[in-house]
Coordinates of C-alpha atoms in Angstrom, one line a residue:
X1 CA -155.2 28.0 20.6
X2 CA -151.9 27.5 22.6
X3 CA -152.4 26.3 25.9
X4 CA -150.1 27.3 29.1
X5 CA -149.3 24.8 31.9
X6 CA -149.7 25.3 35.5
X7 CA -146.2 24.9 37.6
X8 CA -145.3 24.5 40.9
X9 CA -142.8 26.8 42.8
X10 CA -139.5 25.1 41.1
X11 CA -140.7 25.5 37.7
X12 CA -141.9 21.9 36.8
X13 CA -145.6 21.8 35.0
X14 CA -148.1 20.2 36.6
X15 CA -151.4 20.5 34.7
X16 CA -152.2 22.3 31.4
X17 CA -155.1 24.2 30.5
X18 CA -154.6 27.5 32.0
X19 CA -156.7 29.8 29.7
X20 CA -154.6 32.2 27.3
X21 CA -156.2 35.7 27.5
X22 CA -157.4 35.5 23.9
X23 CA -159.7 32.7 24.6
X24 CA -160.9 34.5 28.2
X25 CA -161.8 37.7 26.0
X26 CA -163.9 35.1 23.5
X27 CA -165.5 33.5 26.1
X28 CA -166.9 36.3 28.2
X29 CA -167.6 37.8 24.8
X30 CA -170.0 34.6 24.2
X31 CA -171.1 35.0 27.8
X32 CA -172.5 38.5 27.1
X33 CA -174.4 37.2 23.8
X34 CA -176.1 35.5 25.8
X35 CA -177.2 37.3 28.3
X36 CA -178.2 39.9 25.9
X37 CA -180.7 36.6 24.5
X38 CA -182.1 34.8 27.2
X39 CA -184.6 32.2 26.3
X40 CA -187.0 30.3 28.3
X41 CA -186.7 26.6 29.1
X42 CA -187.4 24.5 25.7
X43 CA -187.2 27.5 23.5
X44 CA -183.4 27.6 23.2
X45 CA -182.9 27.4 19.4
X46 CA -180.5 30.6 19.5
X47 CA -178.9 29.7 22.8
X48 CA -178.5 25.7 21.1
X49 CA -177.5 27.1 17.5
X50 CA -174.3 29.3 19.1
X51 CA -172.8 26.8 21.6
X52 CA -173.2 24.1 18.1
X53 CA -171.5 26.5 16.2
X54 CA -168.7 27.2 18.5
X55 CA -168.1 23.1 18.9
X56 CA -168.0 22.8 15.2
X57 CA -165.6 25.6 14.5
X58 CA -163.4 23.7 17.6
X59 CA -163.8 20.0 15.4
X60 CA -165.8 18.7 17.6
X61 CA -169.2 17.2 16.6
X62 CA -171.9 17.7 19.0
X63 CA -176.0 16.5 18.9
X64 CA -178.5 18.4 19.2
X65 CA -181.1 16.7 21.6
X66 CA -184.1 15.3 19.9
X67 CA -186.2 18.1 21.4
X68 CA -184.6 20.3 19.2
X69 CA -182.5 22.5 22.3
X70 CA -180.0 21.3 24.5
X71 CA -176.5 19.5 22.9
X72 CA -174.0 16.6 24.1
X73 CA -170.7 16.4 22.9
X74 CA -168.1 13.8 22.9
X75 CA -164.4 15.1 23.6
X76 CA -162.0 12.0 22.5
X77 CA -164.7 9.9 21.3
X78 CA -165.8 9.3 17.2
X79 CA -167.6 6.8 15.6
X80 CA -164.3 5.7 13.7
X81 CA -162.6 5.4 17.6
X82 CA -165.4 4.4 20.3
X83 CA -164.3 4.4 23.5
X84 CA -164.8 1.3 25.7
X85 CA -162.6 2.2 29.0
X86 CA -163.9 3.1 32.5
X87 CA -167.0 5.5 32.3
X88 CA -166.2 9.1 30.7
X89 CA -166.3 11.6 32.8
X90 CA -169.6 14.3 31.8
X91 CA -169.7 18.0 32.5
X92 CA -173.3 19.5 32.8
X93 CA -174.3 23.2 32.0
X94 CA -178.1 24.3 32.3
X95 CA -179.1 26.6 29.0
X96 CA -182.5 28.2 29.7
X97 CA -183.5 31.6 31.4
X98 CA -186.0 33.1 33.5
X99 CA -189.4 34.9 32.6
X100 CA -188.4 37.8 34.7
X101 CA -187.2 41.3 33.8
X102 CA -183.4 42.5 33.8
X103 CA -183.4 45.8 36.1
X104 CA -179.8 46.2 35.5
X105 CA -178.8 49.7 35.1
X106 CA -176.2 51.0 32.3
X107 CA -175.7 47.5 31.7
X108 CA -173.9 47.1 27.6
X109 CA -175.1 43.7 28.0
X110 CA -178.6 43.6 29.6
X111 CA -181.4 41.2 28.2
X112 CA -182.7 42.6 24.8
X113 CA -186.1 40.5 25.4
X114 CA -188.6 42.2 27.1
X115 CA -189.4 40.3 30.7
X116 CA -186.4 37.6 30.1
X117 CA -183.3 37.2 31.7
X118 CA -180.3 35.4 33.0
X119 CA -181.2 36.3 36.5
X120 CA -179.7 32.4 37.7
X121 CA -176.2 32.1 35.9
X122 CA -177.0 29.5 33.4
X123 CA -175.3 31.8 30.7
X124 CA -172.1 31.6 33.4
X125 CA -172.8 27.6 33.6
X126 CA -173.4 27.1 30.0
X127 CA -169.8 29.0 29.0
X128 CA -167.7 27.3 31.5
X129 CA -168.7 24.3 30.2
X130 CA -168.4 25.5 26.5
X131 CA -164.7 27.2 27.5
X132 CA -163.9 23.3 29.3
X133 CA -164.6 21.6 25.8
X134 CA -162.7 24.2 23.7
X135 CA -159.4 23.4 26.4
X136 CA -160.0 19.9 26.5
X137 CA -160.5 19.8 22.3
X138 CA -156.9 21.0 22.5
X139 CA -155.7 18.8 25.1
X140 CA -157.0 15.8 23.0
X141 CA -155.3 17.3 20.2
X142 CA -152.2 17.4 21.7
X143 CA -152.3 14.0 23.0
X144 CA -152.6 15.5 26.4
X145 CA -156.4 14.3 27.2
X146 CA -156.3 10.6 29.4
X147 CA -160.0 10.0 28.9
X148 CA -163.5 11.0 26.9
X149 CA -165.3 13.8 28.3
X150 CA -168.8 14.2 27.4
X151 CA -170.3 17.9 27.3
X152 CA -174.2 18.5 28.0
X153 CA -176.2 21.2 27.3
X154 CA -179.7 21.0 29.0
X155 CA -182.5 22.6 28.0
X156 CA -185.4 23.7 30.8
X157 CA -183.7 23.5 34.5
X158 CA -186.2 26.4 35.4
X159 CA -189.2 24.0 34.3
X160 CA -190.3 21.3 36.5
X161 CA -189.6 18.9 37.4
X162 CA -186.6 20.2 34.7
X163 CA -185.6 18.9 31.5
X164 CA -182.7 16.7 33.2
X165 CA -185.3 13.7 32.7
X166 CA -185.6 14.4 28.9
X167 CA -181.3 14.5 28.7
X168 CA -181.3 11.1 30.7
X169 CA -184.0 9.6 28.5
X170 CA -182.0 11.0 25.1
X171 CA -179.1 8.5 26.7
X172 CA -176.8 11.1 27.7
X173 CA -175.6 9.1 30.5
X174 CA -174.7 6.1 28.8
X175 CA -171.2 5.5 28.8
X176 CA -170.7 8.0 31.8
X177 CA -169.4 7.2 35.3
X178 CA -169.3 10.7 37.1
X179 CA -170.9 13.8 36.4
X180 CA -170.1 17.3 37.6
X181 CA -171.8 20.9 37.6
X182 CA -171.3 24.2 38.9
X183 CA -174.0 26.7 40.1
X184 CA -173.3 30.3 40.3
X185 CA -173.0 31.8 44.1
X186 CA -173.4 35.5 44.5
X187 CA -172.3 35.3 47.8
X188 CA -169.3 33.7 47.6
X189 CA -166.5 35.5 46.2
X190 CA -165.1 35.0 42.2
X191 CA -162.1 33.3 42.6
X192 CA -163.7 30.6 45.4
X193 CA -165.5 27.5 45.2
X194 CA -167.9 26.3 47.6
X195 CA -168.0 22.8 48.3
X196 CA -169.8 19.9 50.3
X197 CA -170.0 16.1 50.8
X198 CA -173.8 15.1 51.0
X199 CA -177.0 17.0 50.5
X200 CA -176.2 20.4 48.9
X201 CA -180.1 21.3 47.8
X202 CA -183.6 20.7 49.0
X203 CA -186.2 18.9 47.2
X204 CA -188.6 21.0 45.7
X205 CA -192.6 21.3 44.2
X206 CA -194.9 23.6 42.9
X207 CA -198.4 24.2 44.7
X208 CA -201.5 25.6 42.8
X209 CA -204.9 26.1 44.3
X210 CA -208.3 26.6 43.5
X211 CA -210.5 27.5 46.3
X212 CA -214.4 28.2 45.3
X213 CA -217.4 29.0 46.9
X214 CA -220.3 31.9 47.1
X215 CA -219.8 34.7 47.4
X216 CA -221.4 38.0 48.0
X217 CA -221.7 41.6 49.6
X218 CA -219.4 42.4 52.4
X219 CA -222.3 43.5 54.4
X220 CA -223.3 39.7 54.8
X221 CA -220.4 37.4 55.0
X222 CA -222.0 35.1 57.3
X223 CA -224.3 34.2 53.8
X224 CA -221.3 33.4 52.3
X225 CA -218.3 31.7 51.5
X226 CA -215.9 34.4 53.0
X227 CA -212.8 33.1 50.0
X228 CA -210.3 35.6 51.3
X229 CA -211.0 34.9 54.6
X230 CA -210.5 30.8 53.8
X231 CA -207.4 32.3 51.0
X232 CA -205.5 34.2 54.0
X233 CA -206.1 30.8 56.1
X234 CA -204.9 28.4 54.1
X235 CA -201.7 30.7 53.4
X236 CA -201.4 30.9 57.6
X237 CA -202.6 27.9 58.5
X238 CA -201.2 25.3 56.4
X239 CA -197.3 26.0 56.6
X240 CA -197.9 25.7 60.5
X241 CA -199.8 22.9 60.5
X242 CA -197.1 21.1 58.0
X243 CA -194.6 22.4 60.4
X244 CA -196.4 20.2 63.1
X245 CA -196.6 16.9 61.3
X246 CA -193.1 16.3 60.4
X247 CA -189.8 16.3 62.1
X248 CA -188.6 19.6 62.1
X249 CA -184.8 18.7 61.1
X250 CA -186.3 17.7 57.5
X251 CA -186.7 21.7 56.9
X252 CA -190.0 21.2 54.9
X253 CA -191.1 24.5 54.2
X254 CA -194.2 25.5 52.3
X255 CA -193.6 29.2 50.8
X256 CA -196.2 31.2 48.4
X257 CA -195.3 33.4 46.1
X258 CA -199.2 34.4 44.4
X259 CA -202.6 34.6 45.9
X260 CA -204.9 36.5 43.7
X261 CA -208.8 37.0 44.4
X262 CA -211.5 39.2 44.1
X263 CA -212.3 42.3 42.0
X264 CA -214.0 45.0 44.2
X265 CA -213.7 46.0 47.7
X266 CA -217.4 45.4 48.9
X267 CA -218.3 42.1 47.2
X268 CA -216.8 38.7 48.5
X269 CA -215.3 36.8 45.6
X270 CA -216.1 33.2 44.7
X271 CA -212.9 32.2 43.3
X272 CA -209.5 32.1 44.3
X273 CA -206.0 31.3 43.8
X274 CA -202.7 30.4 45.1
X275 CA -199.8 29.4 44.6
X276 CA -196.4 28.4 46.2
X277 CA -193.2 26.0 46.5
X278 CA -192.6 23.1 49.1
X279 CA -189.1 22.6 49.7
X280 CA -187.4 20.5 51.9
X281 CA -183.7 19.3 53.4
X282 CA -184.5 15.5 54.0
X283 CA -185.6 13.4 51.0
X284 CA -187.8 11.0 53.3
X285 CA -189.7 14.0 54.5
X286 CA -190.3 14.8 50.9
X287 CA -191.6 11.7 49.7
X288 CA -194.2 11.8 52.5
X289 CA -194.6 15.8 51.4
X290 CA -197.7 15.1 49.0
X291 CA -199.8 13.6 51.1
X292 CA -199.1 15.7 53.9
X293 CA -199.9 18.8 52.6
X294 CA -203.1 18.0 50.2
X295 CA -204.6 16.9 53.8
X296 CA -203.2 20.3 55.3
X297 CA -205.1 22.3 52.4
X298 CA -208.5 20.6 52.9
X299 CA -208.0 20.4 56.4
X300 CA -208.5 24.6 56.5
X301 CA -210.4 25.1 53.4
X302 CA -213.3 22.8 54.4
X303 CA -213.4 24.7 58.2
X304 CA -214.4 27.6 55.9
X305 CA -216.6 25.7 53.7
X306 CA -214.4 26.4 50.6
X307 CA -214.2 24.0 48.0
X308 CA -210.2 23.4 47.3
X309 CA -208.9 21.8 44.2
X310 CA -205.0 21.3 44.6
X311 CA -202.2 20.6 41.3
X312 CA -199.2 19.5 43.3
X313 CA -196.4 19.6 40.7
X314 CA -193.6 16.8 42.0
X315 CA -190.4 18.5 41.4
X316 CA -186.8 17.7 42.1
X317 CA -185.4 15.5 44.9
X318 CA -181.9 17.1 47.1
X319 CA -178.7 17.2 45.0
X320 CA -176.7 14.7 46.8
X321 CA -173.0 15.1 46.2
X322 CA -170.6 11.8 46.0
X323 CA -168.0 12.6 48.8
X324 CA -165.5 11.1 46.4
X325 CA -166.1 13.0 43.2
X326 CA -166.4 16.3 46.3
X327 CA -163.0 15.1 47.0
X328 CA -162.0 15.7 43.2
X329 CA -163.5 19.0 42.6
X330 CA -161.9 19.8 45.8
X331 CA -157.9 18.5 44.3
X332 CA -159.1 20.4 41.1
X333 CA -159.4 23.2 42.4
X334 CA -156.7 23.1 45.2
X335 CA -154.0 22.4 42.2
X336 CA -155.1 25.2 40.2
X337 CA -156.1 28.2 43.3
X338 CA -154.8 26.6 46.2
X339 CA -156.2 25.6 49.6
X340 CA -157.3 29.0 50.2
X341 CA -159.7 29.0 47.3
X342 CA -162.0 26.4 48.5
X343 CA -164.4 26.9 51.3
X344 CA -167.1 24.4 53.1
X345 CA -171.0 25.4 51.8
X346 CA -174.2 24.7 53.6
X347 CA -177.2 23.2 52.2
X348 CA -179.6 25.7 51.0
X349 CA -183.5 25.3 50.0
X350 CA -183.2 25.9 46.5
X351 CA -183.6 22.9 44.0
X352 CA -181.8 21.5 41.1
X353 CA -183.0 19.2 38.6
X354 CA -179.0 18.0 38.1
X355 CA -180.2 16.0 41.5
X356 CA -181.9 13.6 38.5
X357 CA -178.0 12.8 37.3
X358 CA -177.0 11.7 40.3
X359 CA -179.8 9.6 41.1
X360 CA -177.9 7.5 38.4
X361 CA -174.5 8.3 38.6
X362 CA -172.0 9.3 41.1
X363 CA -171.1 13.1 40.8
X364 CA -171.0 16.6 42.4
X365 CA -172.3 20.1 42.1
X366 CA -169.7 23.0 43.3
X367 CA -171.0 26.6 44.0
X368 CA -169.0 28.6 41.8
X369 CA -168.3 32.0 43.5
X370 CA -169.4 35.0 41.0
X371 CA -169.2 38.5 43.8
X372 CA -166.4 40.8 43.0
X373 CA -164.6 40.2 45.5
X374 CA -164.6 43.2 48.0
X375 CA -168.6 44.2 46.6
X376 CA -170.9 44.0 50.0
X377 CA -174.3 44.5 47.7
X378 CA -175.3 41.0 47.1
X379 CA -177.2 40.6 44.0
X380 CA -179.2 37.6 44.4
X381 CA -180.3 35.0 42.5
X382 CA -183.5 35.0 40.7
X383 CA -183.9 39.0 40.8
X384 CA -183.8 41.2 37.9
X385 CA -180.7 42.6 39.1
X386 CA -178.6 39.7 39.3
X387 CA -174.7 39.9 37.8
X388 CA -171.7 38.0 38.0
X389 CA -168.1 38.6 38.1
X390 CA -166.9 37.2 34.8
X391 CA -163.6 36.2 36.0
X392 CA -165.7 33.4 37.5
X393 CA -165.8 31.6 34.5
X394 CA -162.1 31.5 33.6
X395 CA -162.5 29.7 37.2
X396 CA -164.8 27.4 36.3
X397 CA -163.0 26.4 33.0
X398 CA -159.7 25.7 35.0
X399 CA -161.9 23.8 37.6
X400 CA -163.3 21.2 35.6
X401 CA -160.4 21.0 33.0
X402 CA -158.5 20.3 35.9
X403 CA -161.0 17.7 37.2
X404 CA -161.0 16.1 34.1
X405 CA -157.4 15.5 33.6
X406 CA -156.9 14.1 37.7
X407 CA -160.0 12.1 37.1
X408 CA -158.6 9.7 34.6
X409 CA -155.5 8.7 37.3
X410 CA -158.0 8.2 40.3
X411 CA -160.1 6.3 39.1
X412 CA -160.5 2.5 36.9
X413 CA -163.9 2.8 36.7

């Protein structure tokens, strides 16, 4: 693989790794397999087998996590030459899919497995960071690579509270002194990074309920239990009365997404269920979340004499960028795309298990724009529908390539 060099107006190179076209073709090629085989969170064999495969054929030697899915790999690191400098710099892709359908339309690459898809981006993520090691295997090569990198394929973002605890626990981070990531936005476009200093995710949980009681015929409620009356309260009720019990700047938010009971339309059931997310901005608000909410529950089901019982699923805390290592995705991507390409993001409530990284280490997560640029449908994440731009990931392969080689001169530790 010949790598070009970036250069500035008089001719002079200023970084190298600009992707040649053959390795753009193989990489959106790889992209596309996957997509084609989405797998769920800790079922990634295929998903774990190709990136492997791909490292090997590059020299490297990655290790498959002891889970049996999921990969790190060291880039100028071997057990003949350890590396005792300043803390390697670690790239993070996320390898699983989602158990939803792919509603894509005269698509050569939809999902081949029925109800599964890479409705989030982690194909995108997961072949940016595979492109990244194949330039940076190069780099090293050539002599050209200042410091380690360390690549890391996680298994099971999409499962909470994600599989990020399982990598940490493997020891992925030893050794490491910043981490980065990129997450696919669909509504910023390809060719753009969004970025931001600070919180850049929510927190998030999962809610399940159980709400029991007897039931009966419609004709006599007040003999019974009325659980779709106390079901359609508790959905009602409880976000409002959360909303009233903490500050309203934390953004705490309790959505549902299922409420299932009853089987006829004249007989009052005597089970139901729910279920839902808690999200929230401020990560104080969230660690007082739990308590606040189970008392929220009760508080409604026992005014309609239903017996609740309540799984609250602790999730993720924000991703919290380092304004720092912000700052260096921000010269990455300025050097490669100019000033132009960067733009300021907002936090948004959706949650990230790479928010378990950085309780440990400094690093950054940068929104990597995926629209065609000039498309107003958005196609959104998490819906069967969802697509990216893959000129996107030659941009994320430039961005963190880029990243790596300015990290090694800013930094000593």
């Amino acid at each position: 693989m010949s790598l070009q060099s970036e250069a500035d107006p008089s001719g002079a190179a200023v970084l190298p790794g600009t992707l040649p076209e053959q390795l753009r073709a193989e990489l959106v090629a790889f992209r596309r397999d996957l997509h084609m085989h989405p797998e769920l969170g800790n079922q990634e064999f295929r998903t774990t087998a190709a990136i492997k495969a791909r490292l090997e054929t590059a020299g490297l030697h990655p290790r498959v996590l002891p889970s049996g899915t999921g990969l790190i790999c060291d880039i100028g690191v071997t057990a003949d030459a350890p590396y005792e400098g300043p803390g390697m710099l670690a790239l993070r892709a996320d390898i699983d899919a989602l158990p939803i359908p792919d509603m894509k339309a005269d698509c050569p690459y939809r999902s081949t497995v029925p109800d599964r898809a890479h409705a989030c981006g982690h194909d995108v993520h997961t072949t940016v960071v595979l492109g990244t090691g194949l330039v940076l295997a190069e780099l090293h090569r050539q002599g050209r690579l200042p410091r380690p990198v360390r690549l890391i394929f996680q298994p099971a973002e999409e499962v909470l509270p994600g599989g990020a605890a399982d990598v940490i626990a493997s020891g992925a981070l030893k050794g490491v002194g910043r981490i980065l990531a990129v997450h696919c936005d669909p509504r910023v476009d390809a060719g753009r990074v969004g970025l931001r200093a600070g919180a850049i995710t929510s927190a998030c949980d999962r809610l399940e309920i159980s709400l029991d009681g007897p039931g009966g015929h419609t004709a006599r409620p007040h003999l019974t239990t009325d659980l779709v009356t106390a079901a359609a309260r508790v959905v009602t009720d409880v976000p409002a009365l959360v909303g009233r019990r903490v500050d309203t700047r934390s953004g705490l938010a309790v959505t549902w997404g299922r409420i299932e009971s009853g089987h006829a339309p004249n007989v009052i059931p005597q089970h139901a269920e729910l279920a839902g997310t808690v999200r929230c901005l401020d990560i104080e608000a969230w660690r007082q979340a739990p308590d606040m909410v189970v008392a929220a529950i009760d508080e409604v089901a026992n005014l309609h004499g239903a017996k609740s019982e309540i799984n609250y699923v602790r999730g993720v805390p924000p991703v919290v960028n380092d304004l720092a290592v912000t700052e260096l995705l921000r010269d990455a991507m300025t050097a490669r795309r100019g000033l132009e390409s960067v733009e300021d993001t907002e936090q948004s409530l959706g949650g990230e298990d790479f928010s378990w990284y950085l309780e440990r280490v400094p690093g950054a997560m940068a929104r990597l724009g995926v629209r065609t640029p000039g498309e107003r449908t958005v196609r959104d994440l998490h819906q069967g529908d969802f697509d990216a731009d893959e000129s996107a990931i030659t941009v994320g392969v430039e961005l963190f390539t880029a990243a790596a080689l300015l990290d090694a001169g800013s930094r000593t530790a």
